[in-house]
mmCIF file of C-alpha atoms in Angstrom:
data_model
loop_
_atom_site.group_PDB
_atom_site.id
_atom_site.type_symbol
_atom_site.label_atom_id
_atom_site.label_comp_id
_atom_site.label_asym_id
_atom_site.label_seq_id
_atom_site.Cartn_x
_atom_site.Cartn_y
_atom_site.Cartn_z
ATOM 1 C CA MET T 16 0.145 0.110 0.040
ATOM 2 C CA ARG T 17 1.473 3.280 -0.977
ATOM 3 C CA LEU T 18 0.904 5.939 1.794
ATOM 4 C CA GLY T 19 2.836 8.853 0.132
ATOM 5 C CA GLY T 20 1.838 11.355 -2.739
ATOM 6 C CA PRO T 21 -1.816 12.645 -3.111
ATOM 7 C CA TRP T 22 -4.669 11.583 -0.960
ATOM 8 C CA LEU T 23 -8.098 12.350 -2.343
ATOM 9 C CA PHE T 24 -11.150 13.262 -0.193
ATOM 10 C CA VAL T 25 -14.719 12.501 -1.867
ATOM 11 C CA PRO T 26 -18.264 13.102 -0.275
ATOM 12 C CA GLY T 27 -19.482 10.280 1.124
ATOM 13 C CA THR T 28 -23.207 10.937 -0.106
ATOM 14 C CA GLN T 29 -21.618 11.342 -3.748
ATOM 15 C CA GLU T 30 -21.579 7.527 -5.286
ATOM 16 C CA PRO T 31 -21.278 8.693 -8.956
ATOM 17 C CA ARG T 32 -17.679 10.606 -8.011
ATOM 18 C CA PHE T 33 -16.180 7.412 -6.172
ATOM 19 C CA ALA T 34 -15.166 5.416 -9.257
ATOM 20 C CA LYS T 35 -13.817 8.903 -10.856
ATOM 21 C CA ALA T 36 -11.820 9.620 -7.522
ATOM 22 C CA HIS T 37 -9.848 6.410 -8.022
ATOM 23 C CA SER T 38 -9.658 7.127 -11.621
ATOM 24 C CA ALA T 39 -7.813 10.504 -10.834
ATOM 25 C CA GLY T 40 -4.575 9.473 -10.325
ATOM 26 C CA ALA T 41 -4.358 9.681 -6.302
ATOM 27 C CA SER T 42 -2.331 7.298 -4.192
ATOM 28 C CA GLN T 43 -5.165 6.463 -1.806
ATOM 29 C CA VAL T 44 -9.058 7.583 -1.930
ATOM 30 C CA ILE T 45 -10.768 8.735 0.969
ATOM 31 C CA VAL T 46 -14.705 8.708 1.531
ATOM 32 C CA ASP T 47 -15.430 11.226 3.639
ATOM 33 C CA TRP T 48 -18.192 10.837 6.241
ATOM 34 C CA GLU T 49 -17.286 13.877 8.225
ATOM 35 C CA ASP T 50 -16.817 17.442 7.225
ATOM 36 C CA ALA T 51 -18.172 16.602 3.698
ATOM 37 C CA VAL T 52 -21.433 15.213 4.738
ATOM 38 C CA ASP T 53 -24.339 17.089 6.300
ATOM 39 C CA PRO T 54 -25.564 15.712 9.803
ATOM 40 C CA ARG T 55 -29.112 14.981 8.076
ATOM 41 C CA ASP T 56 -27.239 12.600 5.625
ATOM 42 C CA LYS T 57 -24.998 10.674 7.741
ATOM 43 C CA ASP T 58 -27.055 7.665 7.696
ATOM 44 C CA GLY T 59 -27.213 7.834 3.776
ATOM 45 C CA ALA T 60 -23.594 8.146 3.687
ATOM 46 C CA ARG T 61 -22.972 5.068 5.394
ATOM 47 C CA GLU T 62 -25.317 3.191 3.144
ATOM 48 C CA THR T 63 -24.283 4.803 -0.059
ATOM 49 C CA THR T 64 -20.502 3.901 0.718
ATOM 50 C CA ALA T 65 -21.325 0.061 1.636
ATOM 51 C CA ARG T 66 -22.620 -0.429 -1.757
ATOM 52 C CA TRP T 67 -19.621 1.018 -3.286
ATOM 53 C CA LEU T 68 -17.016 -0.972 -0.851
ATOM 54 C CA ALA T 69 -18.878 -4.245 -1.873
ATOM 55 C CA SER T 70 -17.087 -4.293 -5.573
ATOM 56 C CA SER T 71 -14.583 -1.422 -5.357
ATOM 57 C CA PRO T 72 -10.927 -0.795 -5.231
ATOM 58 C CA PRO T 73 -9.750 -0.642 -1.502
ATOM 59 C CA THR T 74 -10.789 2.722 -0.093
ATOM 60 C CA TRP T 75 -10.152 4.615 3.024
ATOM 61 C CA VAL T 76 -13.135 6.138 4.997
ATOM 62 C CA ARG T 77 -12.931 9.169 7.290
ATOM 63 C CA VAL T 78 -15.324 8.625 10.145
ATOM 64 C CA ASN T 79 -16.729 11.273 12.443
ATOM 65 C CA ALA T 80 -14.749 11.966 15.566
ATOM 66 C CA ALA T 81 -15.117 9.821 18.341
ATOM 67 C CA SER T 82 -16.651 12.852 20.448
ATOM 68 C CA THR T 83 -19.678 12.924 18.093
ATOM 69 C CA GLU T 84 -23.011 11.182 18.118
ATOM 70 C CA TRP T 85 -22.222 9.569 14.825
ATOM 71 C CA TYR T 86 -18.570 7.759 15.914
ATOM 72 C CA GLU T 87 -20.277 4.675 17.028
ATOM 73 C CA SER T 88 -22.645 4.035 14.175
ATOM 74 C CA ASP T 89 -19.778 4.792 11.739
ATOM 75 C CA VAL T 90 -17.429 2.115 13.292
ATOM 76 C CA ALA T 91 -20.423 -0.276 13.366
ATOM 77 C CA ALA T 92 -21.178 0.107 9.721
ATOM 78 C CA LEU T 93 -17.548 -0.062 8.832
ATOM 79 C CA GLU T 94 -17.448 -3.516 10.231
ATOM 80 C CA ARG T 95 -19.287 -5.103 7.623
ATOM 81 C CA LEU T 96 -17.197 -3.322 4.689
ATOM 82 C CA ASP T 97 -14.511 -5.652 2.981
ATOM 83 C CA GLY T 98 -13.473 -3.271 0.406
ATOM 84 C CA LEU T 99 -12.136 -0.843 3.352
ATOM 85 C CA ALA T 100 -8.590 -0.081 3.201
ATOM 86 C CA GLY T 101 -8.204 1.843 6.416
ATOM 87 C CA VAL T 102 -9.872 4.038 8.702
ATOM 88 C CA VAL T 103 -9.161 8.152 8.776
ATOM 89 C CA VAL T 104 -9.883 9.283 12.529
ATOM 90 C CA PRO T 105 -10.189 12.916 12.789
ATOM 91 C CA LYS T 106 -9.701 14.998 15.718
ATOM 92 C CA ALA T 107 -6.919 12.163 16.918
ATOM 93 C CA ASP T 108 -5.725 13.036 20.447
ATOM 94 C CA ASP T 109 -6.404 9.641 22.503
ATOM 95 C CA PRO T 110 -4.107 6.543 21.513
ATOM 96 C CA GLY T 111 -6.559 4.308 23.130
ATOM 97 C CA VAL T 112 -9.633 5.440 20.623
ATOM 98 C CA LEU T 113 -7.153 4.590 17.631
ATOM 99 C CA GLN T 114 -6.088 1.333 18.776
ATOM 100 C CA HIS T 115 -9.546 0.394 19.549
ATOM 101 C CA VAL T 116 -10.724 1.288 15.999
ATOM 102 C CA GLY T 117 -7.843 -0.542 14.627
ATOM 103 C CA ASP T 118 -8.458 -3.821 16.614
ATOM 104 C CA ARG T 119 -12.226 -3.560 16.073
ATOM 105 C CA LEU T 120 -12.108 -3.187 12.170
ATOM 106 C CA ALA T 121 -8.646 -5.171 11.871
ATOM 107 C CA ARG T 122 -7.576 -2.155 9.398
ATOM 108 C CA PRO T 123 -4.586 0.196 9.676
ATOM 109 C CA VAL T 124 -5.404 3.644 11.133
ATOM 110 C CA MET T 125 -4.405 7.127 9.942
ATOM 111 C CA ALA T 126 -4.436 9.712 12.812
ATOM 112 C CA LEU T 127 -5.644 13.020 11.634
ATOM 113 C CA VAL T 128 -4.170 15.567 14.191
ATOM 114 C CA GLU T 129 -6.475 18.747 14.183
ATOM 115 C CA SER T 130 -5.674 20.311 17.825
ATOM 116 C CA ALA T 131 -3.577 21.480 20.283
ATOM 117 C CA ARG T 132 -4.447 18.541 22.524
ATOM 118 C CA GLY T 133 -3.575 16.062 19.218
ATOM 119 C CA LEU T 134 -0.250 17.935 18.562
ATOM 120 C CA ASP T 135 0.548 17.584 22.389
ATOM 121 C CA ARG T 136 0.112 13.811 22.271
ATOM 122 C CA ALA T 137 1.510 13.157 18.622
ATOM 123 C CA ARG T 138 4.463 11.177 19.695
ATOM 124 C CA GLU T 139 1.990 8.749 21.543
ATOM 125 C CA LEU T 140 -0.233 8.623 18.610
ATOM 126 C CA ALA T 141 2.608 7.392 16.424
ATOM 127 C CA ARG T 142 3.556 4.879 18.624
ATOM 128 C CA THR T 143 0.158 3.292 18.803
ATOM 129 C CA PRO T 144 0.493 -0.072 16.797
ATOM 130 C CA ALA T 145 -2.905 0.407 14.856
ATOM 131 C CA VAL T 146 -1.487 3.651 13.428
ATOM 132 C CA VAL T 147 0.269 3.566 10.023
ATOM 133 C CA ALA T 148 0.303 7.292 9.369
ATOM 134 C CA ILE T 149 -0.395 10.751 10.596
ATOM 135 C CA ALA T 150 -1.922 13.416 8.720
ATOM 136 C CA PHE T 151 -2.334 17.141 9.477
ATOM 137 C CA GLY T 152 -5.600 18.825 9.735
ATOM 138 C CA SER T 153 -3.879 22.143 9.296
ATOM 139 C CA LEU T 154 -7.235 24.389 8.795
ATOM 140 C CA ASP T 155 -8.846 22.828 12.055
ATOM 141 C CA PHE T 156 -5.556 23.209 13.876
ATOM 142 C CA ALA T 157 -5.296 26.841 12.998
ATOM 143 C CA HIS T 158 -9.119 27.343 13.967
ATOM 144 C CA ASP T 159 -8.148 25.428 17.571
ATOM 145 C CA LEU T 160 -5.149 27.693 18.139
ATOM 146 C CA HIS T 161 -6.749 30.902 16.831
ATOM 147 C CA CYS T 162 -4.100 31.315 14.773
ATOM 148 C CA ALA T 163 -3.856 32.032 10.950
ATOM 149 C CA PRO T 164 -3.414 29.000 8.631
ATOM 150 C CA THR T 165 -0.222 30.412 6.987
ATOM 151 C CA ASP T 166 3.219 28.645 6.792
ATOM 152 C CA ARG T 167 4.819 30.552 9.421
ATOM 153 C CA ALA T 168 2.244 29.841 12.099
ATOM 154 C CA LEU T 169 1.971 26.327 11.318
ATOM 155 C CA LEU T 170 5.670 25.601 11.029
ATOM 156 C CA ALA T 171 6.338 24.423 14.320
ATOM 157 C CA ALA T 172 3.154 21.961 14.291
ATOM 158 C CA ARG T 173 4.516 20.485 10.848
ATOM 159 C CA SER T 174 7.879 19.901 12.316
ATOM 160 C CA GLU T 175 6.592 18.149 15.206
ATOM 161 C CA LEU T 176 4.375 15.823 13.191
ATOM 162 C CA VAL T 177 7.710 15.062 11.157
ATOM 163 C CA LEU T 178 9.713 14.302 14.328
ATOM 164 C CA ALA T 179 6.623 12.456 15.900
ATOM 165 C CA SER T 180 6.154 10.088 12.790
ATOM 166 C CA ARG T 181 10.075 9.427 12.763
ATOM 167 C CA LEU T 182 10.232 8.604 16.270
ATOM 168 C CA GLY T 183 7.114 6.271 15.871
ATOM 169 C CA ASP T 184 8.969 4.488 12.905
ATOM 170 C CA LEU T 185 5.994 5.616 10.648
ATOM 171 C CA VAL T 186 6.158 6.714 6.991
ATOM 172 C CA PRO T 187 6.352 10.578 6.733
ATOM 173 C CA PRO T 188 3.290 12.270 7.616
ATOM 174 C CA ILE T 189 0.476 13.374 5.087
ATOM 175 C CA ASP T 190 -0.005 17.261 5.084
ATOM 176 C CA GLY T 191 -3.505 19.227 5.174
ATOM 177 C CA VAL T 192 -5.456 20.315 2.318
ATOM 178 C CA SER T 193 -4.942 23.647 0.364
ATOM 179 C CA ALA T 194 -8.366 25.206 0.281
ATOM 180 C CA ASN T 195 -8.041 27.037 -3.238
ATOM 181 C CA VAL T 196 -9.094 24.656 -5.626
ATOM 182 C CA GLN T 197 -9.269 26.851 -8.306
ATOM 183 C CA ASP T 198 -5.366 27.216 -8.579
ATOM 184 C CA PRO T 199 -3.757 23.937 -8.862
ATOM 185 C CA GLN T 200 -0.292 25.673 -8.450
ATOM 186 C CA ALA T 201 -1.387 26.670 -4.910
ATOM 187 C CA ALA T 202 -1.511 23.013 -3.987
ATOM 188 C CA ALA T 203 1.767 22.556 -5.637
ATOM 189 C CA ALA T 204 3.450 25.255 -3.873
ATOM 190 C CA ASP T 205 2.259 23.894 -0.573
ATOM 191 C CA ALA T 206 3.185 20.501 -1.127
ATOM 192 C CA ARG T 207 6.885 21.637 -2.189
ATOM 193 C CA LEU T 208 6.812 23.107 1.368
ATOM 194 C CA ALA T 209 5.432 20.025 2.762
ATOM 195 C CA ARG T 210 8.150 17.862 1.251
ATOM 196 C CA GLU T 211 10.831 20.102 2.163
ATOM 197 C CA LEU T 212 9.891 19.936 5.852
ATOM 198 C CA GLY T 213 9.743 16.167 5.459
ATOM 199 C CA PHE T 214 6.238 15.183 4.702
ATOM 200 C CA GLY T 215 5.373 12.335 2.396
ATOM 201 C CA GLY T 216 2.269 13.117 0.932
ATOM 202 C CA LYS T 217 -0.891 15.796 1.072
ATOM 203 C CA LEU T 218 -4.514 15.480 1.325
ATOM 204 C CA CYS T 219 -6.389 16.758 -1.471
ATOM 205 C CA ILE T 220 -10.236 17.985 -2.056
ATOM 206 C CA HIS T 221 -10.228 18.249 -5.863
ATOM 207 C CA PRO T 222 -9.100 16.149 -8.693
ATOM 208 C CA ARG T 223 -7.141 18.854 -10.395
ATOM 209 C CA GLN T 224 -4.845 19.334 -7.348
ATOM 210 C CA ILE T 225 -3.562 15.567 -7.959
ATOM 211 C CA ALA T 226 -1.221 16.090 -10.655
ATOM 212 C CA PRO T 227 0.601 18.929 -9.185
ATOM 213 C CA VAL T 228 0.742 17.573 -5.769
ATOM 214 C CA ARG T 229 2.417 14.474 -7.100
ATOM 215 C CA THR T 230 5.032 16.197 -9.041
ATOM 216 C CA ALA T 231 5.915 18.278 -6.024
ATOM 217 C CA PHE T 232 6.495 14.917 -4.116
ATOM 218 C CA ALA T 233 8.636 13.601 -6.827
ATOM 219 C CA PRO T 234 12.374 14.206 -7.192
ATOM 220 C CA SER T 235 13.273 17.007 -9.589
ATOM 221 C CA GLU T 236 15.806 16.586 -12.466
ATOM 222 C CA SER T 237 18.377 18.168 -10.851
ATOM 223 C CA GLU T 238 17.990 15.908 -7.828
ATOM 224 C CA LEU T 239 18.050 12.929 -9.838
ATOM 225 C CA SER T 240 21.087 14.063 -11.550
ATOM 226 C CA TRP T 241 22.734 15.011 -8.294
ATOM 227 C CA ALA T 242 22.109 11.621 -6.841
ATOM 228 C CA ARG T 243 23.439 9.991 -9.949
ATOM 229 C CA ALA T 244 26.609 11.966 -9.919
ATOM 230 C CA VAL T 245 27.069 11.333 -6.104
ATOM 231 C CA LEU T 246 26.826 7.605 -6.551
ATOM 232 C CA ALA T 247 29.074 7.569 -9.540
ATOM 233 C CA ALA T 248 31.661 9.570 -7.847
ATOM 234 C CA ALA T 249 31.355 7.276 -4.217
ATOM 235 C CA ALA T 250 31.896 4.219 -6.750
ATOM 236 C CA ASP T 251 35.136 5.451 -8.018
ATOM 237 C CA THR T 252 36.969 6.209 -4.840
ATOM 238 C CA ARG T 253 37.480 4.043 -1.310
ATOM 239 C CA GLY T 254 38.439 7.412 0.307
ATOM 240 C CA ALA T 255 36.869 10.982 0.861
ATOM 241 C CA VAL T 256 35.565 12.505 -2.347
ATOM 242 C CA LEU T 257 33.993 15.573 -3.360
ATOM 243 C CA GLY T 258 30.609 15.503 -4.889
ATOM 244 C CA PRO T 259 29.422 17.259 -7.953
ATOM 245 C CA ASP T 260 28.430 20.524 -5.577
ATOM 246 C CA GLY T 261 31.848 20.468 -3.634
ATOM 247 C CA GLU T 262 30.146 18.680 -0.871
ATOM 248 C CA MET T 263 32.184 15.947 0.638
ATOM 249 C CA ILE T 264 30.564 12.574 0.062
ATOM 250 C CA ASP T 265 30.098 10.351 3.146
ATOM 251 C CA ARG T 266 27.480 7.794 4.227
ATOM 252 C CA PRO T 267 24.565 10.259 4.873
ATOM 253 C CA VAL T 268 25.106 11.844 1.596
ATOM 254 C CA ILE T 269 25.172 8.283 -0.192
ATOM 255 C CA GLU T 270 22.089 7.256 1.727
ATOM 256 C CA ARG T 271 20.174 10.396 0.451
ATOM 257 C CA ALA T 272 21.269 9.766 -3.129
ATOM 258 C CA HIS T 273 20.004 6.096 -2.843
ATOM 259 C CA ALA T 274 16.514 7.401 -1.422
ATOM 260 C CA ILE T 275 16.076 9.832 -4.071
ATOM 261 C CA LEU T 276 16.376 7.274 -6.724
ATOM 262 C CA GLU T 277 14.678 4.669 -4.976
ATOM 263 C CA SER T 278 11.588 7.186 -4.572
ATOM 264 C CA THR T 279 11.109 7.295 -8.234
ATOM 265 C CA ILE T 280 10.411 3.595 -8.445
#
């Protein structure tokens, strides 16, 4: 299962869009039962998703938060869905809740951190056995902290999620959505920053965001050229050697070069 790259949300009430979402090129598709579904339509979203997952490609589902009245019904409905790839748990701040969901459904869990309390417990969440990845609910997080959802304001939180994921031996975390769906390059710029910080993917809310996000997380031609040059230089010597940019080539540099080339496979 590929956990990096673009993840695409699709509203749980929009069954005609489920197949389109899977064909749009996202790494993973998330059927959303939370923010994208009106409270009056929660039951309908469960029924619609159940029909789809009976014969669909593996698909993730975002349930409603554990503190809501819909959570228990969401989890109960997911127990019967064979096509379920995993569960996205929003407002994640309790390792016990995440483990209970994972155990009950026998599926991997993504912890969506969206609050100060969630960030405070991010390292515990990352060490929860059922959790395979952490995602950043940046807009909700900014609202919770009464701060602007800007790169500077959220830098510390993003860096903490990268560190927590590494300490928990998880894949790099998944960054939050870009709200501007009219300008795909806005998502691309956000994705490039996230990758620079150590994120491995990004949540998307429109198919037009997928291609620019995927490109942003892929190595550039200059990075690939650098990696090839580093490995070529390292292969020609047993001692210290300078790389293509004058940088001394040692083990961390060689490992980074290998990682860049392997990320294109």
